[in-house]
Amino acid sequence: MQLNCPLPKLDFDVITLGHGSGGVLTHRLLDTGVFNVLKNDLLNEQHDGAILNFSGPVAFTTDSYVVTPIFFPGGNIGELAVNGSINDLAMCGAIPEYLSLSFILEEGLRMEEFWEVLLGIKKASEEAGVSIVTGDTKVVDKGKGDKVFINTTGLGRLHPKANIHANRVKPGDKILVSGPVAQHGVAILSVRQGLEFETTITSDTQSLHRQVIKLLDVLGEDVKFLRDPTRGGVATVLNELAAQSGYGVEIIQKDIPVSEQVEGACELLGLDPLYVANEGIFIAVVAEHKANEALSILKSFHPPTSIIGTVTHEHPKQVIQHSRIGGRRIVSMLPGEQLPRIC
């Protein structure tokens, strides 16, 4: 099925409260849409839950997605909901396998919009190789939602070489970022009502587990810490790293990859790219002697990967940035909400 797959012939154009009643309309919506588009052996059983077989350690995560607008350059809320939970599993060092999918739909949502979101979910899950095996649908009164909210919960087996914990980080370890920062947040802002501006910037939403699996295959326990800098951006993740490890973090501003368009947009809007949300990059801390090897691996997926800093004994639990002009400044955690409803 392609993303331009036409909407099937239906006897309704918009979501109504009846589509959440659990009755005939609910079954029409699910049978024609969700089950037909996302079908697999486990989902086809249409049981109250999925029965899965696992042996060994399993990672388990859940997240809810309330982004506005639900369609943005480079993706939509459906793709974001799939990629987000896949990436949360990947940051644990897990190989994603199964997702649940729960919709909260607002009365009046046009079926074309729901269909496009559903196809985005199908595209993202197929590209990542994960199966959606259970879920739920609710409808709320018009004015009590924002078109669609999505919750996804993910399960995945832990990679046999994974040992990802901030307490394994030591001074001298190197900090890498797997791609240019701040793209998702700026892409959302570019289409947000009242802030629209012309740009070709697209969201970086994508699944990251293949990059992580490759790192773990080659470097094993020399990969010590992984985190995707979504809300709060890179600055918040680095502060979490400093606080949880008890060590200081030093980063080099000139080594942090930021596209010219994103940098220009941030200057225009008065934003620091370090605090803007991302959906398709991650921060990795690796042993110093493996840093260049890790860089080479990540560059094979995404060339703008860079080593941006070092863990240090100095200034414990603080993040210090060395600026392009030779200055130093403390980078604190995001103090408030810079960009509401971004993921």
Tab-separated table of C-alpha atoms in Angstrom:
chain	number	residue	atom	x	y	z
A	1	MET	CA	0.000	0.000	0.000
A	2	GLN	CA	1.291	3.455	-0.881
A	3	LEU	CA	0.721	6.695	0.960
A	4	ASN	CA	-1.492	7.887	-1.891
A	5	CYS	CA	-3.794	4.923	-1.230
A	6	PRO	CA	-7.321	6.292	-1.812
A	7	LEU	CA	-9.768	6.563	1.017
A	8	PRO	CA	-12.218	3.626	0.848
A	9	LYS	CA	-15.882	4.309	0.108
A	10	LEU	CA	-17.560	4.990	3.435
A	11	ASP	CA	-21.010	6.083	4.559
A	12	PHE	CA	-19.519	8.782	6.783
A	13	ASP	CA	-17.168	11.719	6.163
A	14	VAL	CA	-16.320	12.712	9.704
A	15	ILE	CA	-15.777	11.036	13.049
A	16	THR	CA	-18.863	11.127	15.274
A	17	LEU	CA	-19.394	10.184	18.906
A	18	GLY	CA	-20.920	6.951	17.613
A	19	HIS	CA	-17.523	5.860	16.299
A	20	GLY	CA	-16.396	5.583	19.904
A	21	SER	CA	-19.493	3.808	21.173
A	22	GLY	CA	-18.116	0.305	20.731
A	23	GLY	CA	-21.059	-0.555	18.478
A	24	VAL	CA	-21.688	-0.785	14.757
A	25	LEU	CA	-20.010	2.519	13.847
A	26	THR	CA	-16.916	1.640	15.843
A	27	HIS	CA	-16.623	-1.668	14.022
A	28	ARG	CA	-17.087	0.020	10.643
A	29	LEU	CA	-14.302	2.464	11.447
A	30	LEU	CA	-11.933	-0.197	12.745
A	31	ASP	CA	-12.662	-2.852	10.125
A	32	THR	CA	-12.422	-0.463	7.179
A	33	GLY	CA	-9.541	1.541	8.574
A	34	VAL	CA	-7.297	0.325	11.351
A	35	PHE	CA	-7.547	-3.459	10.968
A	36	ASN	CA	-7.454	-3.365	7.194
A	37	VAL	CA	-4.479	-1.000	6.970
A	38	LEU	CA	-2.374	-2.368	9.827
A	39	LYS	CA	-3.298	-6.049	9.539
A	40	ASN	CA	-0.975	-8.761	10.839
A	41	ASP	CA	-1.547	-12.158	12.435
A	42	LEU	CA	-1.728	-10.878	16.005
A	43	LEU	CA	-3.883	-7.820	15.268
A	44	ASN	CA	-6.212	-9.867	13.070
A	45	GLU	CA	-7.284	-11.891	16.112
A	46	GLN	CA	-9.072	-8.742	17.379
A	47	HIS	CA	-8.663	-9.986	20.931
A	48	ASP	CA	-8.751	-7.735	23.999
A	49	GLY	CA	-4.958	-7.951	24.054
A	50	ALA	CA	-2.029	-9.525	22.252
A	51	ILE	CA	-0.429	-12.744	23.492
A	52	LEU	CA	3.342	-12.540	22.995
A	53	ASN	CA	6.282	-14.845	23.613
A	54	PHE	CA	9.483	-13.436	25.074
A	55	SER	CA	12.563	-14.903	26.676
A	56	GLY	CA	15.286	-12.807	28.294
A	57	PRO	CA	15.163	-9.121	29.247
A	58	VAL	CA	12.534	-6.953	27.573
A	59	ALA	CA	12.287	-3.156	27.404
A	60	PHE	CA	8.837	-1.588	27.820
A	61	THR	CA	7.895	2.044	27.166
A	62	THR	CA	4.857	4.243	26.576
A	63	ASP	CA	4.320	7.788	25.307
A	64	SER	CA	1.459	10.045	24.206
A	65	TYR	CA	1.511	12.392	21.224
A	66	VAL	CA	-0.460	15.644	21.173
A	67	VAL	CA	1.383	17.641	18.514
A	68	THR	CA	-0.312	20.565	16.820
A	69	PRO	CA	-0.756	20.865	13.908
A	70	ILE	CA	-1.162	17.134	13.300
A	71	PHE	CA	0.359	17.502	9.802
A	72	PHE	CA	3.715	19.224	9.459
A	73	PRO	CA	6.596	19.353	6.948
A	74	GLY	CA	8.158	15.899	6.861
A	75	GLY	CA	5.461	13.913	8.644
A	76	ASN	CA	2.319	13.702	10.734
A	77	ILE	CA	1.282	12.738	14.239
A	78	GLY	CA	0.910	9.075	13.231
A	79	GLU	CA	4.486	8.666	12.066
A	80	LEU	CA	5.663	10.594	15.100
A	81	ALA	CA	3.777	8.284	17.480
A	82	VAL	CA	5.346	5.160	15.957
A	83	ASN	CA	8.868	6.526	15.662
A	84	GLY	CA	8.760	8.049	19.132
A	85	SER	CA	8.120	4.805	20.990
A	86	ILE	CA	10.516	2.874	18.748
A	87	ASN	CA	13.218	5.389	19.630
A	88	ASP	CA	12.465	5.186	23.346
A	89	LEU	CA	13.054	1.428	23.128
A	90	ALA	CA	16.219	1.949	21.089
A	91	MET	CA	17.603	4.307	23.729
A	92	CYS	CA	17.290	1.446	26.225
A	93	GLY	CA	19.393	-0.698	23.887
A	94	ALA	CA	16.351	-2.729	22.819
A	95	ILE	CA	15.295	-4.048	19.430
A	96	PRO	CA	11.680	-2.875	18.911
A	97	GLU	CA	9.179	-5.595	18.001
A	98	TYR	CA	5.629	-4.705	19.050
A	99	LEU	CA	3.557	-1.576	19.563
A	100	SER	CA	0.109	-0.851	20.910
A	101	LEU	CA	-1.840	2.025	19.372
A	102	SER	CA	-4.514	4.052	21.136
A	103	PHE	CA	-6.470	6.876	19.491
A	104	ILE	CA	-8.422	9.665	21.142
A	105	LEU	CA	-10.358	11.241	18.275
A	106	GLU	CA	-12.302	14.497	18.373
A	107	GLU	CA	-15.854	14.512	17.081
A	108	GLY	CA	-15.829	16.148	13.643
A	109	LEU	CA	-12.385	14.942	12.574
A	110	ARG	CA	-12.536	14.516	8.811
A	111	MET	CA	-12.125	10.920	7.689
A	112	GLU	CA	-9.535	12.033	5.102
A	113	GLU	CA	-7.355	13.348	7.904
A	114	PHE	CA	-7.731	10.179	9.956
A	115	TRP	CA	-6.899	8.109	6.881
A	116	GLU	CA	-3.715	10.096	6.221
A	117	VAL	CA	-2.626	9.658	9.832
A	118	LEU	CA	-3.341	5.934	9.606
A	119	LEU	CA	-1.241	5.595	6.453
A	120	GLY	CA	1.565	7.472	8.185
A	121	ILE	CA	1.405	4.893	10.982
A	122	LYS	CA	1.551	2.075	8.465
A	123	LYS	CA	4.523	3.604	6.640
A	124	ALA	CA	6.522	4.209	9.828
A	125	SER	CA	5.824	0.773	11.325
A	126	GLU	CA	6.653	-1.066	8.093
A	127	GLU	CA	9.889	0.866	7.606
A	128	ALA	CA	10.902	0.053	11.176
A	129	GLY	CA	9.854	-3.599	10.967
A	130	VAL	CA	7.564	-3.490	14.006
A	131	SER	CA	4.025	-4.846	14.337
A	132	ILE	CA	1.066	-3.042	15.897
A	133	VAL	CA	-0.679	-5.799	17.805
A	134	THR	CA	-3.324	-4.192	20.002
A	135	GLY	CA	-4.997	-0.852	20.596
A	136	ASP	CA	-8.016	1.222	21.467
A	137	THR	CA	-10.187	4.007	20.023
A	138	LYS	CA	-12.149	6.640	21.912
A	139	VAL	CA	-14.065	9.672	20.624
A	140	VAL	CA	-14.490	12.863	22.664
A	141	ASP	CA	-16.971	15.727	22.150
A	142	LYS	CA	-16.133	18.430	19.628
A	143	GLY	CA	-14.057	21.102	21.318
A	144	LYS	CA	-12.686	18.712	23.958
A	145	GLY	CA	-9.752	17.406	21.909
A	146	ASP	CA	-7.523	18.682	19.141
A	147	LYS	CA	-8.432	16.435	16.203
A	148	VAL	CA	-6.430	13.425	17.356
A	149	PHE	CA	-4.230	12.348	20.232
A	150	ILE	CA	-2.266	9.076	20.023
A	151	ASN	CA	-0.675	6.846	22.639
A	152	THR	CA	1.780	4.129	21.660
A	153	THR	CA	3.344	1.543	23.946
A	154	GLY	CA	6.347	-0.459	22.803
A	155	LEU	CA	8.015	-3.766	23.639
A	156	GLY	CA	11.408	-4.957	22.469
A	157	ARG	CA	14.076	-7.469	23.387
A	158	LEU	CA	17.229	-6.042	24.899
A	159	HIS	CA	20.282	-6.267	22.650
A	160	PRO	CA	22.594	-8.920	24.183
A	161	LYS	CA	25.479	-6.402	24.427
A	162	ALA	CA	23.397	-3.521	25.783
A	163	ASN	CA	24.354	-2.059	29.160
A	164	ILE	CA	23.016	1.484	28.938
A	165	HIS	CA	23.147	3.388	32.227
A	166	ALA	CA	24.291	6.895	33.119
A	167	ASN	CA	26.178	5.476	36.116
A	168	ARG	CA	28.580	3.728	33.683
A	169	VAL	CA	29.725	7.062	32.235
A	170	LYS	CA	33.271	8.102	33.231
A	171	PRO	CA	35.459	11.198	32.711
A	172	GLY	CA	37.091	11.098	29.300
A	173	ASP	CA	34.099	9.480	27.595
A	174	LYS	CA	33.063	11.223	24.399
A	175	ILE	CA	29.618	12.633	23.567
A	176	LEU	CA	28.248	12.257	20.046
A	177	VAL	CA	25.126	13.623	18.364
A	178	SER	CA	23.790	11.572	15.450
A	179	GLY	CA	22.567	14.430	13.220
A	180	PRO	CA	21.748	18.140	12.934
A	181	VAL	CA	19.805	19.513	15.891
A	182	ALA	CA	16.496	21.413	16.174
A	183	GLN	CA	14.925	20.410	12.848
A	184	HIS	CA	11.659	19.018	14.222
A	185	GLY	CA	10.874	21.973	16.444
A	186	VAL	CA	11.568	24.520	13.733
A	187	ALA	CA	9.539	22.520	11.185
A	188	ILE	CA	6.536	22.568	13.539
A	189	LEU	CA	6.910	26.287	14.159
A	190	SER	CA	7.048	26.989	10.435
A	191	VAL	CA	3.411	25.876	10.070
A	192	ARG	CA	2.008	26.870	13.434
A	193	GLN	CA	-0.791	29.409	13.213
A	194	GLY	CA	0.521	32.895	13.860
A	195	LEU	CA	4.146	31.945	13.290
A	196	GLU	CA	4.116	30.678	9.700
A	197	PHE	CA	7.263	31.503	7.745
A	198	GLU	CA	8.663	30.227	4.466
A	199	THR	CA	11.235	27.474	4.788
A	200	THR	CA	12.131	24.095	3.348
A	201	ILE	CA	12.986	22.676	6.783
A	202	THR	CA	11.305	19.326	7.426
A	203	SER	CA	10.913	17.326	10.615
A	204	ASP	CA	13.654	14.785	11.259
A	205	THR	CA	11.164	12.208	12.575
A	206	GLN	CA	12.531	8.717	11.904
A	207	SER	CA	13.246	5.474	13.731
A	208	LEU	CA	16.751	5.211	15.168
A	209	HIS	CA	16.997	1.602	16.278
A	210	ARG	CA	19.090	0.391	13.334
A	211	GLN	CA	21.828	2.896	14.124
A	212	VAL	CA	21.774	1.883	17.779
A	213	ILE	CA	21.832	-1.833	16.973
A	214	LYS	CA	24.874	-1.311	14.721
A	215	LEU	CA	26.667	0.606	17.477
A	216	LEU	CA	25.941	-2.157	19.990
A	217	ASP	CA	26.908	-4.922	17.554
A	218	VAL	CA	30.338	-3.366	17.023
A	219	LEU	CA	31.096	-1.523	20.276
A	220	GLY	CA	29.057	-3.478	22.840
A	221	GLU	CA	29.447	-2.183	26.403
A	222	ASP	CA	31.635	0.703	25.226
A	223	VAL	CA	28.285	2.342	24.398
A	224	LYS	CA	27.355	3.677	27.831
A	225	PHE	CA	24.505	6.167	27.489
A	226	LEU	CA	21.844	6.832	24.862
A	227	ARG	CA	19.043	9.400	24.865
A	228	ASP	CA	16.964	11.067	22.164
A	229	PRO	CA	16.687	14.823	22.763
A	230	THR	CA	12.985	15.403	22.136
A	231	ARG	CA	11.255	17.959	24.382
A	232	GLY	CA	13.875	20.113	26.085
A	233	GLY	CA	16.356	19.448	23.304
A	234	VAL	CA	20.051	18.605	23.518
A	235	ALA	CA	20.617	20.941	26.486
A	236	THR	CA	18.158	19.062	28.684
A	237	VAL	CA	19.571	15.638	27.802
A	238	LEU	CA	23.113	16.785	28.597
A	239	ASN	CA	21.936	18.135	31.937
A	240	GLU	CA	20.246	14.797	32.676
A	241	LEU	CA	23.525	13.077	31.813
A	242	ALA	CA	25.493	15.357	34.154
A	243	ALA	CA	23.007	14.996	37.002
A	244	GLN	CA	22.668	11.218	36.742
A	245	SER	CA	26.380	10.502	36.271
A	246	GLY	CA	27.572	13.058	38.828
A	247	TYR	CA	30.267	14.332	36.432
A	248	GLY	CA	30.618	17.507	34.397
A	249	VAL	CA	29.930	17.813	30.681
A	250	GLU	CA	31.804	20.082	28.271
A	251	ILE	CA	30.572	20.735	24.744
A	252	ILE	CA	32.091	22.656	21.838
A	253	GLN	CA	29.617	24.964	20.096
A	254	LYS	CA	31.335	24.849	16.694
A	255	ASP	CA	31.113	21.040	16.657
A	256	ILE	CA	27.340	20.902	17.191
A	257	PRO	CA	25.713	20.321	13.778
A	258	VAL	CA	22.991	22.860	12.972
A	259	SER	CA	21.796	23.525	9.435
A	260	GLU	CA	22.045	27.090	8.154
A	261	GLN	CA	18.264	27.305	7.722
A	262	VAL	CA	17.575	26.101	11.246
A	263	GLU	CA	20.187	28.444	12.681
A	264	GLY	CA	18.679	31.349	10.761
A	265	ALA	CA	15.157	30.503	11.902
A	266	CYS	CA	16.281	30.215	15.519
A	267	GLU	CA	17.978	33.622	15.328
A	268	LEU	CA	14.806	35.100	13.841
A	269	LEU	CA	12.619	33.612	16.585
A	270	GLY	CA	15.057	34.169	19.441
A	271	LEU	CA	15.531	30.457	20.133
A	272	ASP	CA	18.641	28.548	21.184
A	273	PRO	CA	18.910	25.405	18.983
A	274	LEU	CA	20.141	23.471	22.017
A	275	TYR	CA	16.650	23.726	23.551
A	276	VAL	CA	14.574	22.998	20.440
A	277	ALA	CA	12.930	19.549	20.117
A	278	ASN	CA	14.240	16.790	17.853
A	279	GLU	CA	12.624	13.524	16.739
A	280	GLY	CA	15.286	11.824	14.618
A	281	ILE	CA	18.638	12.151	16.352
A	282	PHE	CA	20.170	10.832	19.554
A	283	ILE	CA	22.969	11.554	21.979
A	284	ALA	CA	25.465	8.736	22.592
A	285	VAL	CA	28.238	8.558	25.174
A	286	VAL	CA	30.980	6.073	24.296
A	287	ALA	CA	34.354	5.145	25.747
A	288	GLU	CA	37.070	7.562	24.624
A	289	HIS	CA	39.081	4.937	22.723
A	290	LYS	CA	35.993	3.974	20.676
A	291	ALA	CA	34.769	7.481	19.849
A	292	ASN	CA	36.163	7.673	16.312
A	293	GLU	CA	34.832	4.199	15.513
A	294	ALA	CA	31.389	5.213	16.781
A	295	LEU	CA	31.585	8.381	14.691
A	296	SER	CA	32.400	6.368	11.578
A	297	ILE	CA	29.447	4.022	12.182
A	298	LEU	CA	26.977	6.839	12.712
A	299	LYS	CA	28.269	8.802	9.719
A	300	SER	CA	27.435	5.796	7.535
A	301	PHE	CA	23.770	6.431	8.482
A	302	HIS	CA	23.803	10.230	8.699
A	303	PRO	CA	26.896	12.228	7.660
A	304	PRO	CA	26.312	15.279	9.921
A	305	THR	CA	27.093	13.145	12.996
A	306	SER	CA	29.649	14.805	15.241
A	307	ILE	CA	31.618	14.400	18.473
A	308	ILE	CA	30.378	17.413	20.430
A	309	GLY	CA	31.937	17.050	23.858
A	310	THR	CA	33.538	15.179	26.727
A	311	VAL	CA	32.619	13.990	30.204
A	312	THR	CA	34.906	15.561	32.806
A	313	HIS	CA	35.817	15.575	36.512
A	314	GLU	CA	35.480	19.369	36.504
A	315	HIS	CA	32.297	21.297	37.473
A	316	PRO	CA	30.338	18.146	38.509
A	317	LYS	CA	26.683	17.991	37.451
A	318	GLN	CA	27.051	21.059	35.205
A	319	VAL	CA	27.127	21.472	31.436
A	320	ILE	CA	29.613	24.015	30.061
A	321	GLN	CA	29.651	25.164	26.453
A	322	HIS	CA	32.803	26.557	24.795
A	323	SER	CA	31.579	29.195	22.352
A	324	ARG	CA	32.877	29.946	18.863
A	325	ILE	CA	34.512	33.153	20.123
A	326	GLY	CA	36.362	31.458	22.987
A	327	GLY	CA	33.938	32.093	25.843
A	328	ARG	CA	32.383	29.651	28.294
A	329	ARG	CA	28.802	29.530	29.551
A	330	ILE	CA	26.712	27.280	31.721
A	331	VAL	CA	24.023	25.451	29.751
A	332	SER	CA	21.114	24.821	32.095
A	333	MET	CA	18.124	22.528	31.676
A	334	LEU	CA	15.149	24.031	29.810
A	335	PRO	CA	13.517	26.091	32.594
A	336	GLY	CA	9.992	26.160	31.172
A	337	GLU	CA	7.991	25.368	28.057
A	338	GLN	CA	9.752	26.925	25.064
A	339	LEU	CA	7.595	25.292	22.374
A	340	PRO	CA	4.211	23.896	23.481
A	341	ARG	CA	2.633	20.818	21.869
A	342	ILE	CA	5.680	19.863	19.828
A	343	CYS	CA	5.461	16.053	20.020
